[in-house]
């Protein structure tokens, strides 16, 4: 008997029929169901990292509704989106508060943000009001507000708060946490 192909996924290794429903929301569109499992599998490679899965998860949530104090899988607030995608990518939990999320990782100074880094806005650099996920090309995915929901938008978008800075939460072993940058106003 031929063995069915398995797929590597942020939630673990599952056949489609065994995959928990919470994991299916971040499954690539090209692999949407049982009919695809025979012809295609998502192969993990040495280049696929938790950071890649984190960004893929964030992009898959675009268009979903915003609701304060929620962390998916159908509605999100800004820090809930970060917590949900981190859990989907790493199978580990992180804090659900942007005030605590800003304490994670390493400060990125200058134009060195990478997909998977977190961007923070607010009047208090120790407790930001808003967080988003860098997805590349100067764009972030974030749960913006009740009117717009989860969106892919420019880093320099209108968030109504000063930009605090960017943190890298997927850091190589041995990295140290830098000092936070000074609070700066977002440029137009």
XYZ file of C-alpha atoms in Angstrom:
188
model
C 0.000 0.000 0.000
C 1.309 3.432 -0.929
C 1.663 5.857 1.961
C -0.203 9.181 1.701
C 2.056 12.244 1.480
C 2.333 14.287 4.626
C 2.801 18.023 4.824
C 4.906 20.136 7.138
C 2.877 22.993 8.542
C 3.330 25.626 11.285
C 1.092 23.523 13.524
C 3.152 20.395 12.937
C 3.113 17.540 10.483
C -0.407 16.525 9.490
C -2.320 14.906 6.711
C -5.138 17.259 5.668
C -7.818 15.042 7.216
C -6.001 15.089 10.584
C -5.176 18.806 10.631
C -6.897 20.758 13.439
C -9.315 23.416 12.140
C -7.270 26.195 13.795
C -4.347 25.249 11.578
C -6.267 25.273 8.308
C -6.620 29.075 8.318
C -2.886 29.476 7.641
C -2.670 26.646 5.097
C -1.493 27.997 1.707
C -4.323 28.700 -0.742
C -2.751 26.324 -3.265
C -3.208 23.472 -0.801
C -6.813 24.021 0.132
C -8.104 20.564 0.615
C -7.972 16.828 0.307
C -8.006 16.949 -3.494
C -4.577 18.637 -3.432
C -2.890 16.320 -0.950
C -2.266 13.659 -3.584
C -0.640 16.031 -6.042
C 1.156 18.542 -3.829
C 2.777 18.728 -0.429
C 4.293 21.626 1.415
C 7.861 20.503 1.938
C 9.925 21.957 4.740
C 13.366 22.983 3.609
C 16.416 24.225 5.417
C 15.352 27.726 4.350
C 11.833 27.544 5.848
C 11.926 29.024 9.315
C 9.525 29.900 12.111
C 9.889 33.496 10.889
C 8.614 32.437 7.429
C 5.610 30.676 8.960
C 4.950 33.707 11.190
C 4.796 36.024 8.157
C 2.700 33.525 6.158
C 0.232 33.313 9.038
C -0.038 37.111 9.295
C -0.727 37.468 5.571
C -3.389 34.752 5.747
C -5.350 36.812 8.329
C -5.729 39.902 6.101
C -9.406 40.720 5.656
C -10.515 39.271 8.986
C -12.368 41.388 11.535
C -10.885 43.459 14.364
C -12.246 42.934 17.846
C -10.514 44.261 20.928
C -9.062 41.626 23.311
C -9.223 38.725 20.825
C -6.496 36.493 19.422
C -8.064 34.607 16.512
C -8.798 32.600 14.653
C -11.689 34.731 13.325
C -11.137 38.128 14.992
C -8.057 39.919 16.313
C -6.755 42.968 18.042
C -3.200 44.069 17.186
C -1.329 42.144 19.886
C -3.689 39.193 19.523
C -2.686 38.869 15.857
C 0.992 38.757 16.879
C 0.312 36.185 19.629
C -1.825 33.983 17.348
C 0.678 33.899 14.490
C 3.589 33.309 16.857
C 1.753 30.319 18.321
C 0.921 28.985 14.849
C 4.531 29.397 13.682
C 6.382 28.093 16.727
C 3.825 26.071 18.707
C 4.778 28.301 21.675
C 2.790 31.013 23.413
C 3.886 34.604 23.939
C 2.226 37.416 25.834
C -1.007 38.920 24.525
C -0.159 42.534 25.410
C 1.727 45.023 23.235
C 3.173 46.433 26.492
C 4.801 43.053 27.115
C 5.523 42.216 23.462
C 7.776 45.270 23.202
C 9.984 43.706 25.890
C 10.765 40.741 23.607
C 13.660 40.486 21.177
C 16.195 43.016 19.958
C 15.789 46.629 18.827
C 16.430 47.165 15.120
C 17.938 50.586 14.481
C 17.658 52.156 11.039
C 16.224 50.659 7.861
C 17.088 47.045 8.668
C 13.635 45.589 9.356
C 13.013 42.103 8.025
C 9.789 40.166 7.516
C 8.697 38.883 10.917
C 9.956 41.878 12.901
C 7.423 43.784 15.018
C 6.678 47.511 14.570
C 5.319 49.515 17.521
C 3.423 52.826 17.824
C 2.294 54.847 20.814
C 2.965 57.761 23.124
C 4.712 55.634 25.765
C 7.769 53.706 24.487
C 7.405 51.266 27.395
C 3.761 50.495 26.659
C 2.810 50.956 22.998
C -0.772 51.313 21.825
C -0.283 49.407 18.567
C 1.842 46.624 17.066
C 2.136 45.226 13.542
C 4.142 42.524 11.768
C 6.657 43.468 9.061
C 5.963 41.399 5.922
C 8.533 42.931 3.554
C 8.779 45.796 1.059
C 8.036 48.433 3.719
C 4.683 46.868 4.572
C 3.125 45.515 7.739
C 0.125 43.367 8.539
C -1.812 44.605 11.530
C -5.228 44.456 13.138
C -5.913 48.149 12.660
C -9.397 48.964 13.937
C -13.056 47.919 13.838
C -13.645 49.710 10.522
C -10.727 48.207 8.572
C -9.938 44.947 10.392
C -6.694 43.109 9.609
C -4.890 44.927 6.806
C -1.644 44.895 4.843
C -0.530 48.521 4.864
C 2.591 50.689 4.520
C 4.827 51.027 7.567
C 4.446 54.801 7.206
C 0.643 54.501 7.280
C -1.662 56.602 9.381
C -1.830 54.975 12.791
C -2.581 58.167 14.715
C 0.325 57.573 17.081
C 4.075 58.210 17.032
C 6.222 55.371 15.670
C 8.305 53.894 18.519
C 10.484 51.417 16.670
C 11.002 47.872 15.454
C 11.910 44.752 17.425
C 13.232 41.435 16.121
C 11.646 38.554 18.038
C 13.213 35.803 15.937
C 16.826 36.388 16.970
C 19.888 34.177 16.573
C 21.245 32.522 19.713
C 23.664 34.734 21.606
C 22.095 38.040 20.505
C 21.690 40.775 23.074
C 18.843 43.207 23.488
C 19.724 46.764 22.508
C 18.552 50.015 23.988
C 15.253 51.364 22.705
C 15.435 54.269 20.267
C 14.187 57.692 21.276
C 10.496 58.308 20.658
C 10.155 59.931 17.246
C 7.201 61.315 15.370
C 6.128 59.360 12.327
C 7.182 61.082 9.128
C 4.493 61.790 6.500
